Amino acid sequence: MTQTSTAQKTTDEFIRLGLDVLDTELTAIDGLRRYIDADFAHACELLLACTGRAIVIGMGKSGHIGGKIAATLASTGTPAFFVHPGEASHGDLGMITAADVVIAISNSGETNEVLSIAPLIKRRGVKLIGMTGNPQSTLAELADVHVCIAVQKEACPLGLAPTSSTTATLVMGDALAVALLHARGFTADDFALSHPGGSLGRRLLLHIHDVMHKGERIPLVAESATISQALLEMSQKGLGMTGITDANGKLLGVFTDGDLRRILDQRLDVHQTPIAQVMTRQPITISADVLAAQGLKLMEDRKINGLFAVNAEGYPQGALNMHDLLKAGVL
């Protein structure tokens, strides 16, 4: 067998094994449908009625998944954080109050570190949701409500490494979080307030008035100005355009770098020709109060690089271009 054919055989084997894992885990996820039941609804009700926080605990791989579930809950309207069960036994149990609800994750339902603190949690009057793959386990019996996450088999061929079971746990956590999101009426604006530093937050929080140039920084000339005067204004303000206003200050039109390129062949006298003669009338504008992301979409849809923000009467309030949106992180 040649080196090339050996390499191809290895490649084909890796692809087959990868697909086998996907098939096994997809089967595990599909099997969770039977566990979206009255117990699942009861768990949602406990979390919705909670006046404190959702405290997620788990050991090992379940702990890693628990951290993600806590983060998802917190970012979708359910205050939550993860507590390591080992640390809880050495003081962190004090983080849990009677107003909280604990979600304890253990695939076997027999994890020593989790079971050692479960009675103390119950003694404090804290509601306990157990997420296990064994409804007859100790944790399932201790819990006020049990959410089953049982899978037929792990994707690991040895049946040892948590694979399908951790995927199923993560999906069930997502199901809880999204069900609660809908129950709370959680909106995109609410989500953005939890993600102000990310690009998603910027897209949902930034408005046109947050990124536009205002006051003296708005490129504007009167309709009596010449092309050369308009070009000077464009150069000084650096937005690649200028607005043209009437005697009352309302926006009549716009002149852009693109317009300049189009009139070059006309051999006009830029020092004598009024800008009103070559400007684009009834320009595309936007309100300063809409989301910057809407301004981006408008520019993309109309294939323009800049916008003037005007009020209801047509008076310019600001101006912006694609570079402003890029700098603000909206792009």
mmCIF file of C-alpha atoms in Angstrom:
data_model
loop_
_atom_site.group_PDB
_atom_site.id
_atom_site.type_symbol
_atom_site.label_atom_id
_atom_site.label_comp_id
_atom_site.label_asym_id
_atom_site.label_seq_id
_atom_site.Cartn_x
_atom_site.Cartn_y
_atom_site.Cartn_z
ATOM 1 C CA MET A 1 0.000 0.000 0.000
ATOM 2 C CA THR A 2 1.377 3.385 -0.967
ATOM 3 C CA GLN A 3 1.866 6.216 1.500
ATOM 4 C CA THR A 4 -0.884 8.176 -0.292
ATOM 5 C CA SER A 5 -3.431 5.371 0.000
ATOM 6 C CA THR A 6 -2.526 4.853 3.680
ATOM 7 C CA ALA A 7 -3.052 8.533 4.375
ATOM 8 C CA GLN A 8 -6.394 8.440 2.543
ATOM 9 C CA LYS A 9 -7.479 5.437 4.586
ATOM 10 C CA THR A 10 -6.589 7.288 7.792
ATOM 11 C CA THR A 11 -8.511 10.373 6.609
ATOM 12 C CA ASP A 12 -11.580 8.292 5.758
ATOM 13 C CA GLU A 13 -11.428 6.583 9.147
ATOM 14 C CA PHE A 14 -11.278 9.911 11.008
ATOM 15 C CA ILE A 15 -14.277 11.166 9.054
ATOM 16 C CA ARG A 16 -16.238 7.977 9.804
ATOM 17 C CA LEU A 17 -15.436 8.157 13.506
ATOM 18 C CA GLY A 18 -16.381 11.837 13.652
ATOM 19 C CA LEU A 19 -19.726 11.129 11.984
ATOM 20 C CA ASP A 20 -20.357 8.239 14.387
ATOM 21 C CA VAL A 21 -19.920 10.627 17.325
ATOM 22 C CA LEU A 22 -22.358 13.119 15.789
ATOM 23 C CA ASP A 23 -24.926 10.360 15.170
ATOM 24 C CA THR A 24 -24.623 9.076 18.747
ATOM 25 C CA GLU A 25 -24.964 12.523 20.285
ATOM 26 C CA LEU A 26 -27.855 13.503 18.005
ATOM 27 C CA THR A 27 -29.651 10.365 19.128
ATOM 28 C CA ALA A 28 -28.986 11.345 22.739
ATOM 29 C CA ILE A 29 -30.403 14.824 22.192
ATOM 30 C CA ASP A 30 -33.472 13.464 20.429
ATOM 31 C CA GLY A 31 -34.027 11.129 23.364
ATOM 32 C CA LEU A 32 -34.404 14.130 25.689
ATOM 33 C CA ARG A 33 -37.829 14.850 24.205
ATOM 34 C CA ARG A 34 -39.418 12.326 26.581
ATOM 35 C CA TYR A 35 -38.013 14.279 29.544
ATOM 36 C CA ILE A 36 -39.562 17.608 28.590
ATOM 37 C CA ASP A 37 -42.482 16.745 30.807
ATOM 38 C CA ALA A 38 -44.323 17.798 33.956
ATOM 39 C CA ASP A 39 -41.096 17.588 35.979
ATOM 40 C CA PHE A 40 -39.382 19.913 33.500
ATOM 41 C CA ALA A 41 -42.312 22.354 33.791
ATOM 42 C CA HIS A 42 -42.132 22.143 37.610
ATOM 43 C CA ALA A 43 -38.421 22.997 37.494
ATOM 44 C CA CYS A 44 -39.225 26.026 35.330
ATOM 45 C CA GLU A 45 -41.914 27.103 37.793
ATOM 46 C CA LEU A 46 -39.501 26.880 40.734
ATOM 47 C CA LEU A 47 -36.925 28.986 38.895
ATOM 48 C CA LEU A 48 -39.512 31.511 37.717
ATOM 49 C CA ALA A 49 -40.840 31.965 41.258
ATOM 50 C CA CYS A 50 -37.338 32.246 42.731
ATOM 51 C CA THR A 51 -36.712 35.610 44.411
ATOM 52 C CA GLY A 52 -32.995 34.926 44.768
ATOM 53 C CA ARG A 53 -30.569 33.339 42.316
ATOM 54 C CA ALA A 54 -30.288 30.032 40.509
ATOM 55 C CA ILE A 55 -27.224 28.312 41.954
ATOM 56 C CA VAL A 56 -25.758 25.616 39.703
ATOM 57 C CA ILE A 57 -23.451 22.985 41.197
ATOM 58 C CA GLY A 58 -21.653 20.072 39.586
ATOM 59 C CA MET A 59 -18.375 18.191 39.777
ATOM 60 C CA GLY A 60 -15.875 17.448 36.998
ATOM 61 C CA LYS A 61 -17.313 17.602 33.481
ATOM 62 C CA SER A 62 -20.758 18.236 34.976
ATOM 63 C CA GLY A 63 -19.229 21.267 36.675
ATOM 64 C CA HIS A 64 -17.928 22.618 33.375
ATOM 65 C CA ILE A 65 -21.369 22.189 31.830
ATOM 66 C CA GLY A 66 -22.937 23.687 34.953
ATOM 67 C CA GLY A 67 -20.824 26.808 34.555
ATOM 68 C CA LYS A 68 -22.142 27.236 31.019
ATOM 69 C CA ILE A 69 -25.740 26.673 32.131
ATOM 70 C CA ALA A 70 -25.360 29.280 34.884
ATOM 71 C CA ALA A 71 -23.906 31.754 32.370
ATOM 72 C CA THR A 72 -26.757 31.130 29.939
ATOM 73 C CA LEU A 73 -29.372 31.594 32.652
ATOM 74 C CA ALA A 74 -27.734 34.823 33.830
ATOM 75 C CA SER A 75 -27.580 36.301 30.337
ATOM 76 C CA THR A 76 -31.219 35.472 29.578
ATOM 77 C CA GLY A 77 -32.908 37.016 32.589
ATOM 78 C CA THR A 78 -32.465 34.470 35.383
ATOM 79 C CA PRO A 79 -29.827 35.649 37.890
ATOM 80 C CA ALA A 80 -27.482 32.712 38.338
ATOM 81 C CA PHE A 81 -23.950 31.651 39.169
ATOM 82 C CA PHE A 82 -21.955 28.451 39.542
ATOM 83 C CA VAL A 83 -20.689 27.145 42.883
ATOM 84 C CA HIS A 84 -18.098 24.366 42.972
ATOM 85 C CA PRO A 85 -19.382 21.653 45.353
ATOM 86 C CA GLY A 86 -15.909 21.046 46.770
ATOM 87 C CA GLU A 87 -15.499 24.725 47.577
ATOM 88 C CA ALA A 88 -19.033 24.801 48.972
ATOM 89 C CA SER A 89 -17.958 22.299 51.616
ATOM 90 C CA HIS A 90 -15.219 24.691 52.677
ATOM 91 C CA GLY A 91 -17.135 27.921 53.061
ATOM 92 C CA ASP A 92 -18.766 28.747 49.727
ATOM 93 C CA LEU A 93 -22.028 27.216 50.920
ATOM 94 C CA GLY A 94 -22.515 30.598 52.558
ATOM 95 C CA MET A 95 -23.178 32.008 49.087
ATOM 96 C CA ILE A 96 -26.472 30.114 48.979
ATOM 97 C CA THR A 97 -29.487 31.703 50.670
ATOM 98 C CA ALA A 98 -32.996 30.469 51.430
ATOM 99 C CA ALA A 99 -34.314 32.614 48.572
ATOM 100 C CA ASP A 100 -32.231 30.718 46.000
ATOM 101 C CA VAL A 101 -32.924 27.599 43.954
ATOM 102 C CA VAL A 102 -30.113 25.070 43.496
ATOM 103 C CA ILE A 103 -29.649 23.065 40.300
ATOM 104 C CA ALA A 104 -27.442 20.088 41.161
ATOM 105 C CA ILE A 105 -25.972 18.192 38.209
ATOM 106 C CA SER A 106 -24.669 14.633 38.412
ATOM 107 C CA ASN A 107 -25.085 12.108 35.615
ATOM 108 C CA SER A 108 -24.913 9.188 38.047
ATOM 109 C CA GLY A 109 -26.772 11.026 40.778
ATOM 110 C CA GLU A 110 -24.228 9.633 43.229
ATOM 111 C CA THR A 111 -21.405 12.194 43.084
ATOM 112 C CA ASN A 112 -19.991 12.370 46.607
ATOM 113 C CA GLU A 113 -19.120 16.089 46.552
ATOM 114 C CA VAL A 114 -22.670 16.971 45.492
ATOM 115 C CA LEU A 115 -24.398 14.553 47.858
ATOM 116 C CA SER A 116 -22.367 15.759 50.832
ATOM 117 C CA ILE A 117 -23.864 19.244 50.607
ATOM 118 C CA ALA A 118 -27.373 18.324 49.381
ATOM 119 C CA PRO A 119 -28.742 17.694 52.931
ATOM 120 C CA LEU A 120 -27.340 21.038 54.088
ATOM 121 C CA ILE A 121 -29.024 22.766 51.152
ATOM 122 C CA LYS A 122 -32.320 21.093 52.043
ATOM 123 C CA ARG A 123 -31.935 21.994 55.722
ATOM 124 C CA ARG A 124 -31.759 25.688 54.750
ATOM 125 C CA GLY A 125 -35.097 25.383 53.018
ATOM 126 C CA VAL A 126 -33.552 25.884 49.584
ATOM 127 C CA LYS A 127 -35.449 24.266 46.706
ATOM 128 C CA LEU A 128 -33.327 21.641 44.957
ATOM 129 C CA ILE A 129 -33.564 20.666 41.295
ATOM 130 C CA GLY A 130 -31.636 17.503 40.512
ATOM 131 C CA MET A 131 -30.416 16.887 36.957
ATOM 132 C CA THR A 132 -29.293 13.268 36.658
ATOM 133 C CA GLY A 133 -29.316 10.352 34.272
ATOM 134 C CA ASN A 134 -30.741 8.050 36.942
ATOM 135 C CA PRO A 135 -34.235 8.747 38.328
ATOM 136 C CA GLN A 136 -33.609 6.204 41.120
ATOM 137 C CA SER A 137 -30.377 7.831 42.273
ATOM 138 C CA THR A 138 -29.812 9.376 45.679
ATOM 139 C CA LEU A 139 -29.731 12.911 44.253
ATOM 140 C CA ALA A 140 -32.959 12.351 42.319
ATOM 141 C CA GLU A 141 -34.689 11.198 45.508
ATOM 142 C CA LEU A 142 -33.355 14.140 47.551
ATOM 143 C CA ALA A 143 -34.427 16.727 44.981
ATOM 144 C CA ASP A 144 -37.708 18.634 45.102
ATOM 145 C CA VAL A 145 -37.951 18.011 41.370
ATOM 146 C CA HIS A 146 -35.886 15.726 39.156
ATOM 147 C CA VAL A 147 -35.057 16.588 35.535
ATOM 148 C CA CYS A 148 -33.878 13.478 33.735
ATOM 149 C CA ILE A 149 -30.909 13.710 31.343
ATOM 150 C CA ALA A 150 -30.412 9.987 30.698
ATOM 151 C CA VAL A 151 -28.751 8.906 27.446
ATOM 152 C CA GLN A 152 -28.525 5.428 25.888
ATOM 153 C CA LYS A 153 -24.761 5.508 25.494
ATOM 154 C CA GLU A 154 -21.746 7.758 25.509
ATOM 155 C CA ALA A 155 -20.083 8.663 22.227
ATOM 156 C CA CYS A 156 -16.823 7.483 23.780
ATOM 157 C CA PRO A 157 -16.323 3.869 22.541
ATOM 158 C CA LEU A 158 -15.104 2.899 26.019
ATOM 159 C CA GLY A 159 -18.293 4.263 27.556
ATOM 160 C CA LEU A 160 -16.165 6.158 30.064
ATOM 161 C CA ALA A 161 -15.554 9.747 28.924
ATOM 162 C CA PRO A 162 -18.621 11.983 29.440
ATOM 163 C CA THR A 163 -19.646 12.875 25.883
ATOM 164 C CA SER A 164 -23.297 12.260 25.004
ATOM 165 C CA SER A 165 -24.271 12.802 28.640
ATOM 166 C CA THR A 166 -22.619 16.223 28.886
ATOM 167 C CA THR A 167 -24.136 17.263 25.557
ATOM 168 C CA ALA A 168 -27.570 16.219 26.792
ATOM 169 C CA THR A 169 -27.065 18.126 30.040
ATOM 170 C CA LEU A 170 -26.075 21.271 28.159
ATOM 171 C CA VAL A 171 -29.112 21.016 25.874
ATOM 172 C CA MET A 172 -31.450 20.513 28.839
ATOM 173 C CA GLY A 173 -29.921 23.564 30.489
ATOM 174 C CA ASP A 174 -30.566 25.551 27.323
ATOM 175 C CA ALA A 175 -34.160 24.314 27.306
ATOM 176 C CA LEU A 176 -34.647 25.582 30.866
ATOM 177 C CA ALA A 177 -33.032 28.947 30.115
ATOM 178 C CA VAL A 178 -35.003 29.602 26.930
ATOM 179 C CA ALA A 179 -38.305 28.498 28.470
ATOM 180 C CA LEU A 180 -37.687 30.956 31.318
ATOM 181 C CA LEU A 181 -36.652 33.666 28.860
ATOM 182 C CA HIS A 182 -40.047 33.436 27.178
ATOM 183 C CA ALA A 183 -41.895 33.247 30.493
ATOM 184 C CA ARG A 184 -40.189 36.446 31.690
ATOM 185 C CA GLY A 185 -40.869 38.315 28.450
ATOM 186 C CA PHE A 186 -37.118 38.853 28.110
ATOM 187 C CA THR A 187 -36.353 41.091 25.119
ATOM 188 C CA ALA A 188 -33.402 41.778 22.838
ATOM 189 C CA ASP A 189 -32.836 45.045 24.711
ATOM 190 C CA ASP A 190 -32.720 43.133 28.001
ATOM 191 C CA PHE A 191 -30.186 40.755 26.481
ATOM 192 C CA ALA A 192 -28.041 43.634 25.263
ATOM 193 C CA LEU A 193 -27.903 45.129 28.752
ATOM 194 C CA SER A 194 -26.229 41.906 29.890
ATOM 195 C CA HIS A 195 -23.740 42.066 26.993
ATOM 196 C CA PRO A 196 -22.658 45.707 26.719
ATOM 197 C CA GLY A 197 -19.053 44.835 25.862
ATOM 198 C CA GLY A 198 -19.764 42.448 23.012
ATOM 199 C CA SER A 199 -20.529 43.169 19.377
ATOM 200 C CA LEU A 200 -24.089 41.939 19.893
ATOM 201 C CA GLY A 201 -24.576 44.388 22.737
ATOM 202 C CA ARG A 202 -23.266 47.248 20.645
ATOM 203 C CA ARG A 203 -25.656 46.354 17.840
ATOM 204 C CA LEU A 204 -28.595 46.315 20.233
ATOM 205 C CA LEU A 205 -27.672 49.263 22.447
ATOM 206 C CA LEU A 206 -26.018 51.859 20.200
ATOM 207 C CA HIS A 207 -28.312 54.341 18.489
ATOM 208 C CA ILE A 208 -27.585 56.712 15.655
ATOM 209 C CA HIS A 209 -27.244 59.631 18.090
ATOM 210 C CA ASP A 210 -24.485 57.693 19.894
ATOM 211 C CA VAL A 211 -22.221 57.493 16.841
ATOM 212 C CA MET A 212 -23.150 60.441 14.633
ATOM 213 C CA HIS A 213 -21.180 63.683 14.274
ATOM 214 C CA LYS A 214 -23.025 66.620 15.818
ATOM 215 C CA GLY A 215 -22.983 70.418 15.935
ATOM 216 C CA GLU A 216 -20.039 72.016 14.147
ATOM 217 C CA ARG A 217 -18.825 68.591 13.039
ATOM 218 C CA ILE A 218 -21.784 68.152 10.671
ATOM 219 C CA PRO A 219 -20.713 68.942 7.077
ATOM 220 C CA LEU A 220 -23.219 71.495 5.790
ATOM 221 C CA VAL A 221 -23.272 74.280 3.213
ATOM 222 C CA ALA A 222 -25.998 76.622 2.018
ATOM 223 C CA GLU A 223 -27.672 75.986 -1.323
ATOM 224 C CA SER A 224 -25.999 79.177 -2.634
ATOM 225 C CA ALA A 225 -22.512 77.713 -2.025
ATOM 226 C CA THR A 226 -20.331 76.765 -4.971
ATOM 227 C CA ILE A 227 -19.012 73.290 -5.672
ATOM 228 C CA SER A 228 -15.562 74.349 -4.477
ATOM 229 C CA GLN A 229 -16.995 75.583 -1.171
ATOM 230 C CA ALA A 230 -18.833 72.271 -0.765
ATOM 231 C CA LEU A 231 -15.607 70.365 -1.506
ATOM 232 C CA LEU A 232 -13.780 72.400 1.130
ATOM 233 C CA GLU A 233 -16.480 71.553 3.701
ATOM 234 C CA MET A 234 -16.259 67.865 2.776
ATOM 235 C CA SER A 235 -12.480 67.936 3.158
ATOM 236 C CA GLN A 236 -12.565 69.697 6.513
ATOM 237 C CA LYS A 237 -15.271 67.457 8.050
ATOM 238 C CA GLY A 238 -13.865 64.221 6.607
ATOM 239 C CA LEU A 239 -17.098 62.300 6.055
ATOM 240 C CA GLY A 240 -16.924 62.087 2.281
ATOM 241 C CA MET A 241 -20.091 64.138 1.895
ATOM 242 C CA THR A 242 -21.781 67.388 2.727
ATOM 243 C CA GLY A 243 -25.386 68.333 3.233
ATOM 244 C CA ILE A 244 -26.996 71.289 1.486
ATOM 245 C CA THR A 245 -29.533 73.362 3.406
ATOM 246 C CA ASP A 246 -32.113 75.970 2.479
ATOM 247 C CA ALA A 247 -32.346 79.441 3.965
ATOM 248 C CA ASN A 248 -34.149 78.045 7.019
ATOM 249 C CA GLY A 249 -31.569 75.339 7.663
ATOM 250 C CA LYS A 250 -33.578 72.371 6.415
ATOM 251 C CA LEU A 251 -31.766 69.651 4.499
ATOM 252 C CA LEU A 252 -32.372 69.993 0.758
ATOM 253 C CA GLY A 253 -29.831 67.580 -0.625
ATOM 254 C CA VAL A 254 -26.467 65.909 -0.319
ATOM 255 C CA PHE A 255 -23.248 65.893 -2.302
ATOM 256 C CA THR A 256 -20.817 62.987 -1.925
ATOM 257 C CA ASP A 257 -17.453 61.790 -3.193
ATOM 258 C CA GLY A 258 -19.386 59.632 -5.633
ATOM 259 C CA ASP A 259 -21.242 62.667 -6.964
ATOM 260 C CA LEU A 260 -17.910 64.410 -7.467
ATOM 261 C CA ARG A 261 -16.593 61.553 -9.588
ATOM 262 C CA ARG A 262 -19.736 61.622 -11.694
ATOM 263 C CA ILE A 263 -19.500 65.326 -12.510
ATOM 264 C CA LEU A 264 -15.800 65.351 -13.429
ATOM 265 C CA ASP A 265 -16.578 64.652 -17.081
ATOM 266 C CA GLN A 266 -18.950 67.628 -17.225
ATOM 267 C CA ARG A 267 -16.022 70.073 -17.019
ATOM 268 C CA LEU A 268 -17.935 72.402 -14.743
ATOM 269 C CA ASP A 269 -16.346 75.464 -13.201
ATOM 270 C CA VAL A 270 -16.231 74.356 -9.557
ATOM 271 C CA HIS A 271 -15.635 77.953 -8.436
ATOM 272 C CA GLN A 272 -18.756 79.304 -10.136
ATOM 273 C CA THR A 273 -21.257 76.435 -10.323
ATOM 274 C CA PRO A 274 -23.725 76.355 -7.403
ATOM 275 C CA ILE A 275 -23.721 73.091 -5.455
ATOM 276 C CA ALA A 276 -27.530 73.079 -5.714
ATOM 277 C CA GLN A 277 -27.133 72.412 -9.436
ATOM 278 C CA VAL A 278 -25.356 69.063 -8.933
ATOM 279 C CA MET A 279 -26.511 67.864 -5.514
ATOM 280 C CA THR A 280 -28.740 64.835 -4.974
ATOM 281 C CA ARG A 281 -32.133 66.108 -3.889
ATOM 282 C CA GLN A 282 -34.385 64.334 -1.381
ATOM 283 C CA PRO A 283 -31.502 62.357 0.074
ATOM 284 C CA ILE A 284 -31.901 59.215 2.137
ATOM 285 C CA THR A 285 -31.993 60.180 5.815
ATOM 286 C CA ILE A 286 -32.576 58.540 9.158
ATOM 287 C CA SER A 287 -33.813 59.426 12.629
ATOM 288 C CA ALA A 288 -31.189 59.914 15.332
ATOM 289 C CA ASP A 289 -33.245 57.758 17.708
ATOM 290 C CA VAL A 290 -33.099 54.466 15.788
ATOM 291 C CA LEU A 291 -30.506 51.759 16.345
ATOM 292 C CA ALA A 292 -27.154 52.214 14.666
ATOM 293 C CA ALA A 293 -27.605 48.697 13.278
ATOM 294 C CA GLN A 294 -30.651 49.972 11.372
ATOM 295 C CA GLY A 295 -28.499 52.705 9.896
ATOM 296 C CA LEU A 296 -26.010 50.079 8.777
ATOM 297 C CA LYS A 297 -28.727 48.036 7.115
ATOM 298 C CA LEU A 298 -30.117 51.118 5.389
ATOM 299 C CA MET A 299 -26.689 52.009 3.998
ATOM 300 C CA GLU A 300 -26.093 48.439 2.854
ATOM 301 C CA ASP A 301 -29.530 48.164 1.241
ATOM 302 C CA ARG A 302 -29.249 51.515 -0.570
ATOM 303 C CA LYS A 303 -25.537 51.050 -1.355
ATOM 304 C CA ILE A 304 -24.472 54.344 0.202
ATOM 305 C CA ASN A 305 -21.593 55.146 2.543
ATOM 306 C CA GLY A 306 -23.071 57.963 4.607
ATOM 307 C CA LEU A 307 -26.268 59.269 6.157
ATOM 308 C CA PHE A 308 -27.673 62.452 7.602
ATOM 309 C CA ALA A 309 -29.856 62.201 10.680
ATOM 310 C CA VAL A 310 -32.765 64.641 10.598
ATOM 311 C CA ASN A 311 -35.659 65.428 12.904
ATOM 312 C CA ALA A 312 -39.348 65.265 11.966
ATOM 313 C CA GLU A 313 -39.183 68.749 10.428
ATOM 314 C CA GLY A 314 -36.208 67.891 8.224
ATOM 315 C CA TYR A 315 -33.515 69.775 10.144
ATOM 316 C CA PRO A 316 -30.150 67.966 10.243
ATOM 317 C CA GLN A 317 -29.144 66.689 13.676
ATOM 318 C CA GLY A 318 -26.074 64.707 12.759
ATOM 319 C CA ALA A 319 -24.140 62.805 10.117
ATOM 320 C CA LEU A 320 -22.279 59.521 9.982
ATOM 321 C CA ASN A 321 -20.587 57.155 7.584
ATOM 322 C CA MET A 322 -19.536 53.521 7.441
ATOM 323 C CA HIS A 323 -16.250 54.314 9.171
ATOM 324 C CA ASP A 324 -18.147 55.620 12.204
ATOM 325 C CA LEU A 325 -20.109 52.368 12.444
ATOM 326 C CA LEU A 326 -16.918 50.334 12.051
ATOM 327 C CA LYS A 327 -15.195 52.345 14.778
ATOM 328 C CA ALA A 328 -18.194 51.868 17.076
ATOM 329 C CA GLY A 329 -18.105 48.098 16.531
ATOM 330 C CA VAL A 330 -21.496 47.916 14.844
ATOM 331 C CA LEU A 331 -20.045 46.347 11.679
#
